Short mmCIF file of C-alpha atoms and ligand atoms in Angstrom, two decimals:
data_model
loop_
_atom_site.label_atom_id
_atom_site.label_comp_id
_atom_site.label_asym_id
_atom_site.label_seq_id
_atom_site.Cartn_x
_atom_site.Cartn_y
_atom_site.Cartn_z
CA MET A 438 -1.61 18.13 1.35
CA LYS A 439 -3.61 15.93 -0.98
CA ILE A 440 -1.66 13.09 -2.58
CA ARG A 441 -3.29 13.77 -5.97
CA ASP A 442 -1.62 17.23 -5.89
CA ILE A 443 1.76 15.69 -4.98
CA LEU A 444 1.42 13.20 -7.87
CA ALA A 445 0.43 16.00 -10.26
CA GLN A 446 3.83 17.65 -9.81
CA GLY A 447 5.17 15.49 -12.64
CA ARG A 448 8.25 14.13 -10.85
CA PRO A 449 9.02 10.73 -9.31
CA THR A 450 7.74 10.33 -5.75
CA LEU A 451 8.92 8.08 -2.93
CA SER A 452 6.66 7.06 -0.07
CA PHE A 453 6.83 4.55 2.79
CA GLU A 454 4.33 2.38 4.63
CA VAL A 455 4.02 1.61 8.33
CA PHE A 456 1.54 -0.50 10.25
CA PRO A 457 0.00 0.49 13.60
CA PRO A 458 0.69 -1.39 16.85
CA LYS A 459 -1.48 -4.26 18.06
CA THR A 460 -1.55 -3.05 21.64
CA GLU A 461 -1.16 0.27 23.40
CA ASP A 462 2.17 -0.88 24.97
CA ALA A 463 3.73 -1.02 21.52
CA TYR A 464 2.43 2.42 20.46
CA ASP A 465 5.63 4.30 21.39
CA THR A 466 7.82 1.84 19.46
CA VAL A 467 5.76 2.27 16.29
CA GLU A 468 5.54 6.03 16.80
CA ARG A 469 9.36 6.20 17.07
CA ALA A 470 9.83 4.04 13.95
CA ALA A 471 7.38 6.23 11.98
CA ALA A 472 9.15 9.39 13.24
CA LYS A 473 12.52 8.06 12.04
CA ILE A 474 11.10 7.22 8.61
CA ALA A 475 9.52 10.69 8.50
CA THR A 476 12.99 12.27 8.88
CA LEU A 477 13.71 10.96 5.34
CA LYS A 478 11.09 13.48 4.13
CA PRO A 479 9.18 11.05 1.90
CA ASP A 480 6.42 12.46 -0.31
CA PHE A 481 3.90 10.75 1.95
CA MET A 482 3.62 7.88 4.44
CA SER A 483 0.77 5.40 4.61
CA VAL A 484 -0.56 3.70 7.73
CA THR A 485 -2.34 0.37 7.30
CA TYR A 486 -5.63 -0.51 8.96
CA GLY A 487 -5.66 -3.85 10.75
CA ALA A 488 -3.03 -5.40 8.46
CA GLY A 489 0.56 -6.61 8.86
CA GLY A 490 0.11 -7.45 12.53
CA GLY A 491 -1.33 -4.08 13.52
CA THR A 492 -4.85 -3.16 14.55
CA SER A 493 -7.26 -0.57 13.21
CA ASP A 494 -7.49 1.24 16.55
CA TYR A 495 -4.28 3.21 16.21
CA THR A 496 -4.26 4.04 12.48
CA VAL A 497 -5.58 7.57 12.98
CA GLY A 498 -3.18 8.19 15.89
CA ILE A 499 -0.06 7.15 13.94
CA ALA A 500 -1.27 9.05 10.84
CA SER A 501 -1.76 12.13 12.99
CA ASP A 502 1.78 11.76 14.46
CA ILE A 503 3.13 11.61 10.88
CA GLN A 504 1.16 14.74 9.99
CA LYS A 505 2.66 16.57 12.98
CA SER A 506 6.15 15.62 11.83
CA GLY A 507 5.50 17.52 8.59
CA VAL A 508 4.95 14.53 6.28
CA THR A 509 1.65 13.97 4.43
CA PRO A 510 -0.14 10.91 5.86
CA LEU A 511 -2.33 8.42 3.99
CA ALA A 512 -4.67 6.52 6.33
CA HIS A 513 -5.88 3.12 5.15
CA LEU A 514 -9.49 2.19 5.89
CA THR A 515 -11.13 -1.21 5.31
CA CYS A 516 -14.88 -1.86 5.24
CA VAL A 517 -15.88 -5.53 4.93
CA SER A 518 -15.49 -6.30 8.65
CA SER A 519 -16.89 -2.95 9.65
CA THR A 520 -20.23 -1.26 10.10
CA ARG A 521 -21.34 2.05 8.52
CA ASP A 522 -21.27 3.69 11.96
CA LYS A 523 -17.66 2.64 12.52
CA VAL A 524 -16.56 3.79 9.04
CA HIS A 525 -18.19 7.18 9.52
CA SER A 526 -16.72 7.62 12.98
CA VAL A 527 -13.21 6.95 11.58
CA LEU A 528 -13.84 9.45 8.76
CA GLU A 529 -14.90 12.06 11.35
CA GLU A 530 -11.73 11.37 13.35
CA LEU A 531 -9.61 11.79 10.21
CA LYS A 532 -11.30 15.12 9.49
CA ASN A 533 -10.77 16.27 13.06
CA HIS A 534 -7.04 15.54 12.70
CA GLY A 535 -6.84 17.31 9.33
CA ILE A 536 -5.95 14.04 7.51
CA GLU A 537 -6.99 14.44 3.86
CA ASN A 538 -5.91 11.15 2.26
CA VAL A 539 -7.61 7.75 2.61
CA LEU A 540 -6.73 4.43 0.95
CA ALA A 541 -10.16 2.77 0.65
CA LEU A 542 -10.06 -1.00 0.86
CA ARG A 543 -12.42 -3.91 1.25
CA GLY A 544 -10.07 -5.80 3.56
CA ASP A 545 -9.69 -9.57 3.68
CA ILE A 546 -12.73 -11.70 4.46
CA PRO A 547 -12.25 -13.21 7.95
CA ALA A 548 -11.41 -16.95 8.04
CA ASP A 549 -14.88 -17.84 9.41
CA GLY A 550 -16.49 -15.83 6.58
CA ARG A 551 -18.60 -13.84 9.05
CA THR A 552 -18.93 -10.13 8.35
CA PRO A 553 -21.55 -7.51 9.30
CA ARG A 554 -22.62 -7.60 5.59
CA GLU A 555 -22.92 -3.83 5.41
CA TYR A 556 -20.17 -3.60 2.79
CA HIS A 557 -19.11 -6.07 0.11
CA TYR A 558 -16.54 -4.29 -2.05
CA ALA A 559 -14.15 -1.36 -1.81
CA SER A 560 -16.13 0.55 -4.47
CA GLU A 561 -19.02 0.96 -1.96
CA LEU A 562 -16.61 2.48 0.55
CA ILE A 563 -15.17 4.81 -2.10
CA HIS A 564 -18.70 6.09 -2.91
CA GLU A 565 -19.34 6.80 0.73
CA ILE A 566 -16.01 8.53 1.39
CA LYS A 567 -16.62 10.70 -1.67
CA GLN A 568 -19.89 11.85 -0.15
CA SER A 569 -18.42 12.33 3.32
CA GLY A 570 -16.00 15.18 2.76
CA ASP A 571 -13.17 16.56 0.72
CA PHE A 572 -10.85 13.51 0.86
CA CYS A 573 -8.27 12.44 -1.70
CA ILE A 574 -9.06 8.73 -2.19
CA GLY A 575 -6.73 5.92 -3.21
CA ALA A 576 -7.48 2.24 -3.86
CA ALA A 577 -5.57 -1.04 -4.20
CA CYS A 578 -4.83 -2.73 -7.52
CA TYR A 579 -3.30 -6.07 -8.44
CA PRO A 580 -0.92 -6.40 -11.40
CA GLU A 581 -1.14 -10.21 -11.11
CA GLY A 582 -4.91 -10.17 -10.43
CA HIS A 583 -6.52 -10.34 -7.00
CA VAL A 584 -6.38 -13.86 -5.52
CA GLU A 585 -10.19 -14.18 -5.50
CA SER A 586 -10.64 -13.01 -9.08
CA ALA A 587 -11.67 -15.45 -11.78
CA ASN A 588 -9.24 -13.73 -14.16
CA LYS A 589 -7.28 -10.50 -14.68
CA SER A 590 -9.82 -9.06 -17.08
CA VAL A 591 -12.69 -9.25 -14.56
CA ASP A 592 -10.40 -7.80 -11.90
CA MET A 593 -9.68 -4.86 -14.22
CA ASP A 594 -13.43 -4.28 -14.76
CA TYR A 595 -13.86 -3.96 -11.01
CA LEU A 596 -10.83 -1.68 -10.76
CA LYS A 597 -12.53 0.60 -13.28
CA GLU A 598 -15.63 0.57 -11.08
CA LYS A 599 -13.49 1.75 -8.13
CA VAL A 600 -11.93 4.54 -10.17
CA GLU A 601 -15.36 5.64 -11.43
CA ALA A 602 -16.62 5.64 -7.85
CA GLY A 603 -14.15 8.45 -7.20
CA CYS A 604 -10.61 7.32 -6.53
CA ASP A 605 -7.76 9.65 -7.38
CA PHE A 606 -4.90 7.14 -7.57
CA VAL A 607 -4.21 3.42 -7.15
CA THR A 608 -1.37 1.62 -5.39
CA THR A 609 -0.26 -1.82 -6.55
CA GLN A 610 0.16 -4.99 -4.60
CA MET A 611 3.86 -5.89 -4.32
CA PHE A 612 5.48 -7.54 -7.34
CA PHE A 613 9.02 -8.83 -7.92
CA ASP A 614 9.16 -8.77 -11.71
CA ASN A 615 8.88 -5.31 -13.24
CA SER A 616 7.72 -6.67 -16.59
CA ILE A 617 4.47 -7.67 -14.83
CA LEU A 618 3.91 -4.03 -13.91
CA TYR A 619 4.76 -2.75 -17.39
CA SER A 620 2.23 -5.02 -19.07
CA TYR A 621 -0.35 -4.14 -16.37
CA LEU A 622 0.17 -0.41 -17.00
CA TYR A 623 -0.42 -1.02 -20.69
CA ARG A 624 -3.65 -2.91 -19.99
CA ILE A 625 -4.85 -0.35 -17.43
CA ARG A 626 -4.45 2.55 -19.87
CA GLU A 627 -6.07 0.51 -22.66
CA LYS A 628 -9.06 0.06 -20.37
CA GLY A 629 -9.35 3.86 -20.07
CA ILE A 630 -8.14 4.06 -16.47
CA THR A 631 -6.06 7.21 -16.37
CA VAL A 632 -5.44 7.85 -12.65
CA PRO A 633 -1.81 7.65 -11.41
CA VAL A 634 -0.59 4.14 -10.55
CA ILE A 635 1.85 3.95 -7.63
CA ALA A 636 4.14 0.90 -7.70
CA GLY A 637 4.30 -0.99 -4.39
CA ILE A 638 7.77 -2.40 -3.68
CA MET A 639 8.51 -4.81 -0.84
CA PRO A 640 12.13 -5.10 0.29
CA VAL A 641 12.23 -8.73 1.43
CA THR A 642 14.63 -8.84 4.35
CA SER A 643 14.03 -12.34 5.68
CA ALA A 644 13.31 -15.73 4.16
CA LYS A 645 10.30 -16.08 6.50
CA GLN A 646 8.56 -13.14 4.82
CA ILE A 647 8.55 -14.92 1.47
CA LYS A 648 6.38 -17.82 2.58
CA ARG A 649 3.83 -15.34 3.99
CA ILE A 650 3.87 -13.27 0.80
CA THR A 651 3.22 -16.19 -1.53
CA GLN A 652 0.53 -17.63 0.76
CA MET A 653 -1.29 -14.30 1.00
CA SER A 654 -1.11 -13.04 -2.53
CA GLY A 655 0.26 -15.74 -4.83
CA THR A 656 2.87 -13.25 -6.08
CA TYR A 657 5.22 -14.58 -8.77
CA LEU A 658 8.83 -14.92 -7.60
CA PRO A 659 11.31 -14.73 -10.50
CA SER A 660 14.27 -17.11 -10.57
CA ARG A 661 16.73 -14.23 -9.99
CA PHE A 662 14.91 -13.49 -6.75
CA LEU A 663 14.64 -17.16 -5.73
CA ALA A 664 18.39 -17.60 -6.26
CA ILE A 665 19.01 -14.83 -3.72
CA VAL A 666 16.70 -16.48 -1.19
CA ASP A 667 18.34 -19.87 -1.82
CA LYS A 668 21.80 -18.48 -1.30
CA PHE A 669 21.23 -16.05 1.58
CA GLY A 670 17.97 -17.23 3.24
CA ASP A 671 19.87 -18.77 6.19
CA ASN A 672 22.03 -15.72 6.77
CA PRO A 673 19.74 -12.92 8.04
CA ALA A 674 22.25 -10.09 7.58
CA ALA A 675 23.12 -11.17 4.03
CA MET A 676 19.44 -11.74 3.17
CA LYS A 677 18.61 -8.24 4.37
CA GLN A 678 21.38 -6.67 2.33
CA ALA A 679 20.43 -8.65 -0.78
CA GLY A 680 16.69 -7.93 -0.30
CA ILE A 681 17.33 -4.18 -0.08
CA ALA A 682 19.59 -4.33 -3.14
CA TYR A 683 16.92 -6.25 -5.11
CA ALA A 684 14.24 -3.68 -4.16
CA THR A 685 16.62 -0.82 -5.06
CA ASP A 686 17.28 -2.39 -8.51
CA GLN A 687 13.54 -2.72 -9.08
CA ILE A 688 12.97 0.94 -8.15
CA ILE A 689 15.79 2.22 -10.37
CA ASP A 690 14.46 0.23 -13.32
CA LEU A 691 10.92 1.54 -12.71
CA ILE A 692 12.07 5.15 -12.55
CA ALA A 693 14.27 4.67 -15.64
CA ASN A 694 11.18 3.42 -17.47
CA GLY A 695 9.04 6.41 -16.53
CA VAL A 696 7.12 5.07 -13.51
CA ARG A 697 6.63 8.05 -11.22
CA GLY A 698 5.13 6.78 -7.95
CA ILE A 699 7.18 4.41 -5.80
CA HIS A 700 5.69 3.17 -2.53
CA VAL A 701 7.97 1.09 -0.29
CA TYR A 702 6.40 -1.42 2.09
CA SER A 703 8.91 -0.51 4.78
CA MET A 704 7.11 -2.47 7.53
CA ASN A 705 8.13 -0.24 10.47
CA LYS A 706 11.82 -0.73 9.67
CA PRO A 707 13.54 2.68 9.59
CA ASP A 708 16.92 1.10 8.76
CA VAL A 709 15.47 -0.47 5.60
CA ALA A 710 13.75 2.79 4.58
CA MET A 711 16.97 4.73 5.25
CA LYS A 712 19.11 2.37 3.21
CA ILE A 713 16.72 2.54 0.24
CA ARG A 714 16.59 6.34 0.46
CA GLU A 715 20.40 6.43 0.58
CA ASN A 716 20.67 4.09 -2.44
CA LEU A 717 18.52 6.55 -4.41
CA SER A 718 20.17 9.73 -3.14
CA GLU A 719 21.26 10.94 -6.57
CA ILE A 720 18.32 9.42 -8.41
CA LEU A 721 15.47 11.03 -6.49
P1 FAD B 2228 -12.01 -4.96 -3.81
O1 FAD B 2228 -11.56 -3.93 -4.76
O2 FAD B 2228 -13.39 -4.83 -3.26
O3 FAD B 2228 -11.85 -6.37 -4.54
C1 FAD B 2228 -11.95 -7.59 -3.81
C2 FAD B 2228 -12.30 -8.73 -4.77
O4 FAD B 2228 -13.65 -8.57 -5.22
C3 FAD B 2228 -11.46 -8.76 -6.04
O5 FAD B 2228 -11.29 -10.10 -6.41
C4 FAD B 2228 -12.30 -8.01 -7.06
O6 FAD B 2228 -12.01 -8.39 -8.39
C5 FAD B 2228 -13.72 -8.42 -6.63
N1 FAD B 2228 -14.75 -7.40 -6.88
C6 FAD B 2228 -14.64 -6.06 -6.70
N2 FAD B 2228 -15.81 -5.46 -6.96
C7 FAD B 2228 -16.70 -6.44 -7.30
C8 FAD B 2228 -18.09 -6.47 -7.66
N3 FAD B 2228 -18.79 -5.36 -7.77
N4 FAD B 2228 -18.68 -7.68 -7.91
C9 FAD B 2228 -17.97 -8.85 -7.81
N5 FAD B 2228 -16.63 -8.88 -7.49
C10 FAD B 2228 -16.02 -7.69 -7.23
N6 FAD B 2228 -5.74 -5.02 4.00
C11 FAD B 2228 -6.02 -4.58 5.25
O7 FAD B 2228 -6.71 -5.28 6.01
N7 FAD B 2228 -5.54 -3.38 5.72
C12 FAD B 2228 -4.78 -2.57 4.95
O8 FAD B 2228 -4.35 -1.50 5.39
C13 FAD B 2228 -4.47 -2.99 3.62
N8 FAD B 2228 -3.72 -2.21 2.79
C14 FAD B 2228 -3.51 -2.61 1.49
C15 FAD B 2228 -2.80 -1.76 0.63
C16 FAD B 2228 -2.56 -2.14 -0.70
C17 FAD B 2228 -1.79 -1.20 -1.62
C18 FAD B 2228 -3.02 -3.40 -1.17
C19 FAD B 2228 -2.73 -3.83 -2.58
C20 FAD B 2228 -3.73 -4.23 -0.32
C21 FAD B 2228 -4.00 -3.85 1.01
N9 FAD B 2228 -4.74 -4.67 1.88
C22 FAD B 2228 -4.99 -4.25 3.16
C23 FAD B 2228 -5.22 -5.98 1.44
C24 FAD B 2228 -6.68 -5.89 0.85
O9 FAD B 2228 -7.57 -5.52 1.87
C25 FAD B 2228 -7.03 -7.27 0.30
O10 FAD B 2228 -6.24 -7.54 -0.83
C26 FAD B 2228 -8.50 -7.53 0.03
O11 FAD B 2228 -8.67 -8.93 -0.17
C27 FAD B 2228 -9.08 -6.81 -1.19
O12 FAD B 2228 -9.23 -5.47 -0.94
P2 FAD B 2228 -9.63 -4.47 -2.15
O13 FAD B 2228 -9.85 -3.14 -1.56
O14 FAD B 2228 -8.68 -4.58 -3.26
O15 FAD B 2228 -11.04 -5.11 -2.56
#
């Protein structure tokens, strides 16, 4: 099913993200984790492409496993480190597996700055996917601005370019302060961007994750969140419980304020996905 049709149903949706394995040996472990998350019957599940410790090689495989389990998959695809031939071969593979949803991304520029220079921005990939078949296309957006952007206004101009290139919905970078999302939604609509915005929520379950998050994306960490890390950061079980509770609070507040799409960065952790689903059992 196409995600744009799921989002058009006018009800809140809950989806989860997994990342593919780095090596073939780890495939079964990831497949099992994805299968467990799929038993929660989320509205869809996304599979990253070469991010979060995984590789691009197994994205289509894991997405296809998710499809077989009866859950709609969303396959991520990045372009900046890729060639046109590679992109088109992945799109053919997706078609062959009946996968209809693609999250079109630029990807991070490698540390040495070397890329094949066939793609520069996600909007170019979106154009090409649009011409390559009947895909439902999503893109990334950044409530706090993308780290490379000069300012939020310029970032929004480029987001508009992506939407005009043909994307059907956008998913946000993680954020820990809902008021940042609310003001972003206001600005996005003011700019004339009308596609659904799915809120990306990261349940932080270990203190180590936080350092990575702030290094990668410069995300603002509110004092209420920092107090939790301060208090429970050295106690993994307590940190996990508090991190899940914080994410649950964020989700409940978003739904109460009319946000319909919730995407949980569940990071191949079925127990975390299950707990969040359970915490929302009467809400969703
Ligand atoms: P773009 O939209 O191309 O933007 C990149 C930068 O260029 C921004 O600063 C933007 O303002 C600027 N820009 C855009 N267009 C132009 C233009 N025409 N001229 C000048 N500047 C321009 N990474 C992975 O490797 N794999 C994944 O699976 C993955 N999944 C993600 C999922 C989500 C929901 C999010 C939010 C991010 C994900 N990422 C993933 C990370 C993403 O690849 C990086 O954030 C990357 O640096 C930017 O990708 P983008 O598609 O947003 O790029």
